[in-house]
Amino acid sequence: MTNIQIYTQLSTLPSELRKQVGDFIDFLKFKSRKELPSKRVAGLAKGMIKMSSDFDEPLDDFNEYMR
């Protein structure tokens, strides 16, 4: 199928379907990338998550269940 044939078919579609075709093209480009994902770096989120001091304490909502 030539580019002109593809363009002709694409131009006859409603705008919402053209958007879906564009999204599918983006998906195919992404899927065909041959790059390997970069290696993970440990510690990038260090200090971003804080645990409450009473994290392990029983919750009041479960008092009836715990009896």
Short mmCIF file of C-alpha atoms in Angstrom, two decimals, residues 36-57:
data_model
loop_
_atom_site.label_atom_id
_atom_site.label_comp_id
_atom_site.label_asym_id
_atom_site.label_seq_id
_atom_site.Cartn_x
_atom_site.Cartn_y
_atom_site.Cartn_z
CA LEU A 36 16.80 -1.12 25.84
CA PRO A 37 15.28 0.59 28.86
CA SER A 38 17.79 2.40 31.01
CA LYS A 39 19.00 0.66 34.13
CA ARG A 40 17.26 1.46 37.37
CA VAL A 41 19.00 3.70 39.83
CA ALA A 42 18.51 2.85 43.48
CA GLY A 43 17.60 5.59 45.92
CA LEU A 44 15.88 8.08 43.61
CA ALA A 45 12.83 8.28 45.90
CA LYS A 46 14.82 8.37 49.13
CA GLY A 47 13.21 10.73 51.62
CA MET A 48 9.98 11.07 49.64
CA ILE A 49 8.00 8.49 51.64
CA LYS A 50 7.47 8.83 55.38
CA MET A 51 5.95 6.16 57.62
CA SER A 52 3.82 7.23 60.54
CA SER A 53 5.25 6.28 63.93
CA ASP A 54 2.02 4.37 64.76
CA PHE A 55 1.93 2.50 61.43
CA ASP A 56 1.87 -0.95 63.05
CA GLU A 57 -0.73 -0.05 65.68
#
